[in-house]
mmCIF file of C-alpha atoms in Angstrom:
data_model
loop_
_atom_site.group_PDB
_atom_site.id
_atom_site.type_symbol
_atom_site.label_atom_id
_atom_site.label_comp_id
_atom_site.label_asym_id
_atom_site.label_seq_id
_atom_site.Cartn_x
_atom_site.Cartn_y
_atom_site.Cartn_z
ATOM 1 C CA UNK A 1 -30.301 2.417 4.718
ATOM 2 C CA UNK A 2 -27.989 -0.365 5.401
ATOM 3 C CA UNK A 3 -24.824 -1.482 3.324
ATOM 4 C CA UNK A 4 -21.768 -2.550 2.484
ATOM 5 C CA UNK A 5 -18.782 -1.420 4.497
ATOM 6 C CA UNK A 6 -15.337 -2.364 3.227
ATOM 7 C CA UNK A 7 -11.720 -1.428 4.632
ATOM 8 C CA UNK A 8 -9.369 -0.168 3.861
ATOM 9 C CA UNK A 9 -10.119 2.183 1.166
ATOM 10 C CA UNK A 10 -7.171 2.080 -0.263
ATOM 11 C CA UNK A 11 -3.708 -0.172 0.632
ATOM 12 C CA UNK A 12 -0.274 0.079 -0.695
ATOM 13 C CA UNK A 13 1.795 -3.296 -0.824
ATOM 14 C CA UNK A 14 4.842 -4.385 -1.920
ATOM 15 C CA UNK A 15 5.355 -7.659 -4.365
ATOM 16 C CA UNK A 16 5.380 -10.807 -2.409
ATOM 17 C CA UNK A 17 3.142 -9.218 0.851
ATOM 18 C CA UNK A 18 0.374 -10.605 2.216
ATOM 19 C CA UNK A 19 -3.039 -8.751 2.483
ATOM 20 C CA UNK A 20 -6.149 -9.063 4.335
ATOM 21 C CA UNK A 21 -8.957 -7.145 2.733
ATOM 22 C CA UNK A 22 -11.987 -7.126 4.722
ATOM 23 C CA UNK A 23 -15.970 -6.428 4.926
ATOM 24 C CA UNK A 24 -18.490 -5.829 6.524
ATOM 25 C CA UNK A 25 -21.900 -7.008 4.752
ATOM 26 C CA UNK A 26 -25.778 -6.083 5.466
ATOM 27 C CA UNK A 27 -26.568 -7.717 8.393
ATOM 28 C CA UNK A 28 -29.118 -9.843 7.877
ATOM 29 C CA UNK A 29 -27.561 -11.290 4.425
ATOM 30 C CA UNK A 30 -26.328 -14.502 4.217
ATOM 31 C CA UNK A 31 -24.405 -14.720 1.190
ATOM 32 C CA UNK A 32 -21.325 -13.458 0.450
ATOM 33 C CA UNK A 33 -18.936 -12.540 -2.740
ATOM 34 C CA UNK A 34 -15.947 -10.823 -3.927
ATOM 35 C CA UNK A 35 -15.734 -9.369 -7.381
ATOM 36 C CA UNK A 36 -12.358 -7.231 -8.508
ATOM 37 C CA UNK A 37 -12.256 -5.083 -11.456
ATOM 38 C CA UNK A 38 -8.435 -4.311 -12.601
ATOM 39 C CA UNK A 39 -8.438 -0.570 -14.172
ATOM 40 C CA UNK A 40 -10.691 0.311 -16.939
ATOM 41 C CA UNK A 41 -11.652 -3.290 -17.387
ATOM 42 C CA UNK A 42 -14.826 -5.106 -16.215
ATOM 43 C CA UNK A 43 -16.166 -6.748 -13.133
ATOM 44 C CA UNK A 44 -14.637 -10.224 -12.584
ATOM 45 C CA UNK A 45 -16.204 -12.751 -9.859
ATOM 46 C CA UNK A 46 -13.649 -14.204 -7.162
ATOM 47 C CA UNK A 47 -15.865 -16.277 -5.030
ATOM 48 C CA UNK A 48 -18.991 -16.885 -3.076
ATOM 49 C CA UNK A 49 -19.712 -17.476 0.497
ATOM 50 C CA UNK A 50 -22.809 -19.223 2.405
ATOM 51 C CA UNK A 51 -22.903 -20.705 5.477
ATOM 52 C CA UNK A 52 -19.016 -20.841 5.749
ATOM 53 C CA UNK A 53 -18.160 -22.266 2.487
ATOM 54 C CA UNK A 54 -17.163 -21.266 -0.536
ATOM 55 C CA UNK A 55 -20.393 -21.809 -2.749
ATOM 56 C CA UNK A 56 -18.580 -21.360 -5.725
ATOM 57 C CA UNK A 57 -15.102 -19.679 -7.250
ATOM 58 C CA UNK A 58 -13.837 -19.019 -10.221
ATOM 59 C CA UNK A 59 -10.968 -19.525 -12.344
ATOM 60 C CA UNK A 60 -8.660 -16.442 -11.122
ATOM 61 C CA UNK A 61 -9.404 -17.331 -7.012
ATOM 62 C CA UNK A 62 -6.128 -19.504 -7.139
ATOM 63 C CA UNK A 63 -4.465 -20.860 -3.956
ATOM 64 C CA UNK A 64 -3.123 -17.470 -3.211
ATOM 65 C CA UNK A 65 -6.381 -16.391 -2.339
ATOM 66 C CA UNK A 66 -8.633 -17.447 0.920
ATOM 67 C CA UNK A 67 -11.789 -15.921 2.213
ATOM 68 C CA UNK A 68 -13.245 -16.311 6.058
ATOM 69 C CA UNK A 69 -16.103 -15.072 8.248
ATOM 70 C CA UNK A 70 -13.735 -14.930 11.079
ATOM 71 C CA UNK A 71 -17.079 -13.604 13.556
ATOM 72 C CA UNK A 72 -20.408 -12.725 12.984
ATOM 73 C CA UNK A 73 -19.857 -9.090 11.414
ATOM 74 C CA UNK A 74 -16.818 -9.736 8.779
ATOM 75 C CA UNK A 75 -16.195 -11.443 5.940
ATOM 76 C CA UNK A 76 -12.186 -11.054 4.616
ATOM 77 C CA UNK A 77 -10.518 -11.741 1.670
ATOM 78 C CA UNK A 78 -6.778 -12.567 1.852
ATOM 79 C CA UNK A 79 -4.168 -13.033 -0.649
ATOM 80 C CA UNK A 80 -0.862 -14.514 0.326
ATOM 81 C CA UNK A 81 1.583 -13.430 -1.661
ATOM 82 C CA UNK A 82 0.731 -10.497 -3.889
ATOM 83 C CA UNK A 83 1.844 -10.192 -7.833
ATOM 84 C CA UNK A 84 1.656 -6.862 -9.561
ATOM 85 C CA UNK A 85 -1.271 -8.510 -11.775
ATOM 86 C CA UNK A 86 -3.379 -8.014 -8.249
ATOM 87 C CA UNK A 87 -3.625 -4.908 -8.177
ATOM 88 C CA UNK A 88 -6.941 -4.111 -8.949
ATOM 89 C CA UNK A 89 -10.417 -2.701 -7.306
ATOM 90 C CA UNK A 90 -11.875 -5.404 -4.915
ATOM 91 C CA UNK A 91 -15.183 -5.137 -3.903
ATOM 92 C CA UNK A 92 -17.400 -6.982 -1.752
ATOM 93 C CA UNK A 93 -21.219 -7.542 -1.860
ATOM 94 C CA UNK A 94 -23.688 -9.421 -0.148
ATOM 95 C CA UNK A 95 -27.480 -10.317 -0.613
ATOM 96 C CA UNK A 96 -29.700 -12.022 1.165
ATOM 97 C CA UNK A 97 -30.184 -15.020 -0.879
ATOM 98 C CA UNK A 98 -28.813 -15.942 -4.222
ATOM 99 C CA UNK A 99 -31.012 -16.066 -7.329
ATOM 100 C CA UNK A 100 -34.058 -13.047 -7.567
ATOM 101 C CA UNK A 101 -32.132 -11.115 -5.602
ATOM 102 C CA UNK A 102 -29.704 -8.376 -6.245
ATOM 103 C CA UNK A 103 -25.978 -8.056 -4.605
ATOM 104 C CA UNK A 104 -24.734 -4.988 -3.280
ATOM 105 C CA UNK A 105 -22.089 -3.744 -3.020
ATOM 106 C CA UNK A 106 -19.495 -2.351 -0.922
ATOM 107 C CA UNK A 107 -17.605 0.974 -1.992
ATOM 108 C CA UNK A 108 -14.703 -1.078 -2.626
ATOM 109 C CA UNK A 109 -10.559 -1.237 -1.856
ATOM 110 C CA UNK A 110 -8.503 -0.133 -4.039
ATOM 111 C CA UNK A 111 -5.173 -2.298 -4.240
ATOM 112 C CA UNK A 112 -2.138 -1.543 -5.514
ATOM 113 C CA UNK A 113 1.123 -3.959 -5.474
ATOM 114 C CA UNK A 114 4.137 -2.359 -6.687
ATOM 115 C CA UNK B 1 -18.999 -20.621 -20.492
ATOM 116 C CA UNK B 2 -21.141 -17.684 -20.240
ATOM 117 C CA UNK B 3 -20.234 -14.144 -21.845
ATOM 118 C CA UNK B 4 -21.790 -11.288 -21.681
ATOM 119 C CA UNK B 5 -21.092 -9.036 -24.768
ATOM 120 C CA UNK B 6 -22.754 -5.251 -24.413
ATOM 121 C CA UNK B 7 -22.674 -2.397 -27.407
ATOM 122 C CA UNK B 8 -21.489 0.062 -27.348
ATOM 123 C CA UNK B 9 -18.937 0.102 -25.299
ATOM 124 C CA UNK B 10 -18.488 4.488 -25.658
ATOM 125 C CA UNK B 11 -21.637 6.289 -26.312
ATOM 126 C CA UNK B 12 -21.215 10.556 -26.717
ATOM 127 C CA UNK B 13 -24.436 11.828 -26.854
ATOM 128 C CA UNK B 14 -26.294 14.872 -27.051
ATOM 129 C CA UNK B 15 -28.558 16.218 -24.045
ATOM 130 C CA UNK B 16 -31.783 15.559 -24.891
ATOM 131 C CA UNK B 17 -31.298 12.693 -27.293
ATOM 132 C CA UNK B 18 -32.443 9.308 -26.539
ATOM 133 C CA UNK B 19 -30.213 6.259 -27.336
ATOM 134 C CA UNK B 20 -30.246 2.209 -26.056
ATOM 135 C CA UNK B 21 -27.601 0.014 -24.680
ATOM 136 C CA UNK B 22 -27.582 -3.543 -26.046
ATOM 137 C CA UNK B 23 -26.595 -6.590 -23.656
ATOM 138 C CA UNK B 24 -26.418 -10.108 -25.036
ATOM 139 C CA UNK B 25 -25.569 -13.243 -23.282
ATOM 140 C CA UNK B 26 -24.975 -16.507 -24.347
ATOM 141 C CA UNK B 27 -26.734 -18.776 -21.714
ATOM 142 C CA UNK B 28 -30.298 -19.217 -20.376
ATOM 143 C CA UNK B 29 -31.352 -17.271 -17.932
ATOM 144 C CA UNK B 30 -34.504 -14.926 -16.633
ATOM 145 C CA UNK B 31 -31.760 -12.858 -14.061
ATOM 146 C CA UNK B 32 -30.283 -9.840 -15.255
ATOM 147 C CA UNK B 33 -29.106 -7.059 -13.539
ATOM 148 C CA UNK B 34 -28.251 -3.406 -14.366
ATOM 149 C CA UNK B 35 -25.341 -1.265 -12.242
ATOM 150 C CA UNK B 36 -23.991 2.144 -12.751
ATOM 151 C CA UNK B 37 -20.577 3.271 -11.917
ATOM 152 C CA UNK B 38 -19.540 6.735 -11.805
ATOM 153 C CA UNK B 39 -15.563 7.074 -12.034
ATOM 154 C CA UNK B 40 -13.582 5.530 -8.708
ATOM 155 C CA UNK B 41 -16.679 4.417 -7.038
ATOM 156 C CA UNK B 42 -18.539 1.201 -6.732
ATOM 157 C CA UNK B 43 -21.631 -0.274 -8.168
ATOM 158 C CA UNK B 44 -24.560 1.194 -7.900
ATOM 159 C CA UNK B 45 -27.705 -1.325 -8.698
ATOM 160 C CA UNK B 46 -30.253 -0.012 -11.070
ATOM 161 C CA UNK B 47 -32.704 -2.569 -12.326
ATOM 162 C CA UNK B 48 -33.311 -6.354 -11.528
ATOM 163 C CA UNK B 49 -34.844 -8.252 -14.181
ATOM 164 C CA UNK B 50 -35.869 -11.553 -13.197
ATOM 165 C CA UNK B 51 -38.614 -12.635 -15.797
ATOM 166 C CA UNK B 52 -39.196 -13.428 -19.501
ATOM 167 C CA UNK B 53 -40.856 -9.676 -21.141
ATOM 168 C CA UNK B 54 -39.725 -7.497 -17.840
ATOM 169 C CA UNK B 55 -39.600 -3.780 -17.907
ATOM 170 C CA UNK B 56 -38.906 -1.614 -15.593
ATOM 171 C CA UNK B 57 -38.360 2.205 -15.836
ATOM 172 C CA UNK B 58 -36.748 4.922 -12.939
ATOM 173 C CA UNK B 59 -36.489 8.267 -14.400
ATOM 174 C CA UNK B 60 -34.731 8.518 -18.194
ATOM 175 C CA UNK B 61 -33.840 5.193 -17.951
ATOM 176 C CA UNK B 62 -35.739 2.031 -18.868
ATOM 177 C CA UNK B 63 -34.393 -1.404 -19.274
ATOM 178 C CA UNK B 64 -36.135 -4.683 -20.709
ATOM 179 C CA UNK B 65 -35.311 -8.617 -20.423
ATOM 180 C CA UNK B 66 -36.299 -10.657 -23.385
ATOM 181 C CA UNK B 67 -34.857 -14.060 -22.021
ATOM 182 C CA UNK B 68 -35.770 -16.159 -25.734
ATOM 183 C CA UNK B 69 -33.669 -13.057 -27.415
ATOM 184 C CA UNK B 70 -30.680 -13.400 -24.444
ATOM 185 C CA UNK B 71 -31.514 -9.487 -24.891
ATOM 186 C CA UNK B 72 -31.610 -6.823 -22.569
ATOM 187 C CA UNK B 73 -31.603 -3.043 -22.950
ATOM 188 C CA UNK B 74 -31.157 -0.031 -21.473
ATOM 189 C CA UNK B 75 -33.356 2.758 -23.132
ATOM 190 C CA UNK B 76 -32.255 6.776 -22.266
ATOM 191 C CA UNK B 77 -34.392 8.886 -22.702
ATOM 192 C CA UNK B 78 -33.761 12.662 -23.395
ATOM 193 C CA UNK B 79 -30.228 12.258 -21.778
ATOM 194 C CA UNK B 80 -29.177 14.595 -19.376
ATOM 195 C CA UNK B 81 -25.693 15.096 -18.247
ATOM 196 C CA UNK B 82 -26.256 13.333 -14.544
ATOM 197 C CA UNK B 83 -26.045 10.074 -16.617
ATOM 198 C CA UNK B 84 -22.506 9.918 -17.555
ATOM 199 C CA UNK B 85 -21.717 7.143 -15.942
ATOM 200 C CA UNK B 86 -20.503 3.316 -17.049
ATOM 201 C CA UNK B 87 -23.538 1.178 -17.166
ATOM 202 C CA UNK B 88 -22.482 -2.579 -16.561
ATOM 203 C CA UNK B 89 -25.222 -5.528 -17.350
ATOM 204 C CA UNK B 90 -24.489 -8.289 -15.829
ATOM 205 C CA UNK B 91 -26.153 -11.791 -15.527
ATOM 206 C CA UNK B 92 -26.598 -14.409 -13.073
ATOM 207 C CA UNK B 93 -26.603 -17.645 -14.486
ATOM 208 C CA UNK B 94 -25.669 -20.148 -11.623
ATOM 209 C CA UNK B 95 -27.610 -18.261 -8.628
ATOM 210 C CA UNK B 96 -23.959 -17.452 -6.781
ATOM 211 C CA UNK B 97 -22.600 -15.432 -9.122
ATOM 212 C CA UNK B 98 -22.915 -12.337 -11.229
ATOM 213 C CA UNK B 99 -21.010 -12.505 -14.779
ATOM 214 C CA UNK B 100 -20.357 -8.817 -16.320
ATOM 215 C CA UNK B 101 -20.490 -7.539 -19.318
ATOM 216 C CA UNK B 102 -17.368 -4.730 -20.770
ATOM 217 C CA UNK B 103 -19.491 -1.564 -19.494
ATOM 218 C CA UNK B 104 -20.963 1.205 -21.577
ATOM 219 C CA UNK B 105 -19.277 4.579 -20.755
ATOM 220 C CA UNK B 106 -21.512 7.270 -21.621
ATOM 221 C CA UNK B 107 -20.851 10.818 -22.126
ATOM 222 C CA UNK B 108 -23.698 13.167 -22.200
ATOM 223 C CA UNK B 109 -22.570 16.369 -23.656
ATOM 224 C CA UNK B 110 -24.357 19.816 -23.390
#
């Protein structure tokens, strides 16, 4: 069964680093998102991505953060300059379309900013 | 702004007892979406609800959308400890994006 691939699993970075976070959706989905979920707290959405635009974003995906679909296969989330507040769960999902469909999701990164 | 309010947010329960999860949400909509999360792991999609008076049932668990209400729930049914989990609802108003509710951790005790 396809899914979500994300990498890496985990990353380590120090205060002020940039990161690259990236994904690999299903295949034949079109739309993108990232969600993060900082420890024992809920799901937040970051952003959505269709047809190489952000579709929408919300209030947290500042101008430290950026997403791109830099080929046909991955779709990366960066953040420029990391604060100890980032350091959260990031996950990805995809779905085919938006609206009567469900996302899924990718097994996540784990990020932690020290 | 939408929220997405679910109670509880800790059920213990008993094996064998059966108990609902309440989510409310405070904007129209007829999309509504069920995950589980087990601890350190991702989401894990359960139900999609994407009409007035839907039900749909997968083992112990059954979940309903009543869109007038901005009610859904997720029924358990003779719990068995395999569900511990955190159940999230979650609710797609805008058609690009999912808004969560706090997650129901539930313990199923022997």
């Amino acid at each position: 069964e396809p899914e979500v691939t994300q990498t890496p699993s985990h990353q380590v970075t120090q205060m002020g680093q940039e990161v690259i976070l990236r994904c690999v959706p299903i295949s034949n989905h079109l739309y993108f998102y990232w969600y993060r979920q900082i420890l024992g707290q809920k799901v937040e959405f970051l952003v959505s991505f269709y047809n190489n635009e952000i579709s929408e974003k919300s209030e947290i995906f500042d101008d430290q953060f950026s997403v791109e679909r830099p080929d046909g296969s991955n779709f990366t989330l960066k953040i420029r300059s990391t604060k100890l507040e980032d350091s959260a769960m990031y996950f990805c999902a995809s779905s085919p379309a938006p609206a009567f469909y469900e996302q899924y999701f990718g097994p996540g990164t784990r990020l932690t900013v020290t | 702004e939408l929220k997405v309010e679910q109670n509880p947010l800790f059920l213990s329960m008993q094996e064998g007892k059966n108990y609902t999860i309440y989510c409310n949400y405070s904007t129209t909509s007829d999309r509504l979406y069920w995950y589980r999360q087990d601890p350190g792991k991702s989401l894990e999609s359960l139900f999609v609800l994407l009409s007035n008076g839907a039900v749909k049932q997968e083992g112990r668990l059954m979940a309903s959308l009543d869109t007038k209400a901005r009610l859904s729930t997720l029924h358990i049914t003779a719990a068995v400890h395999d569900l511990s989990a955190t159940y999230f609802c979650a609710v797609d108003a805008s058609g690009s994006r999912l808004t969560f509710g706090e997650g129901t951790q539930l313990t199923v005790n022997p």
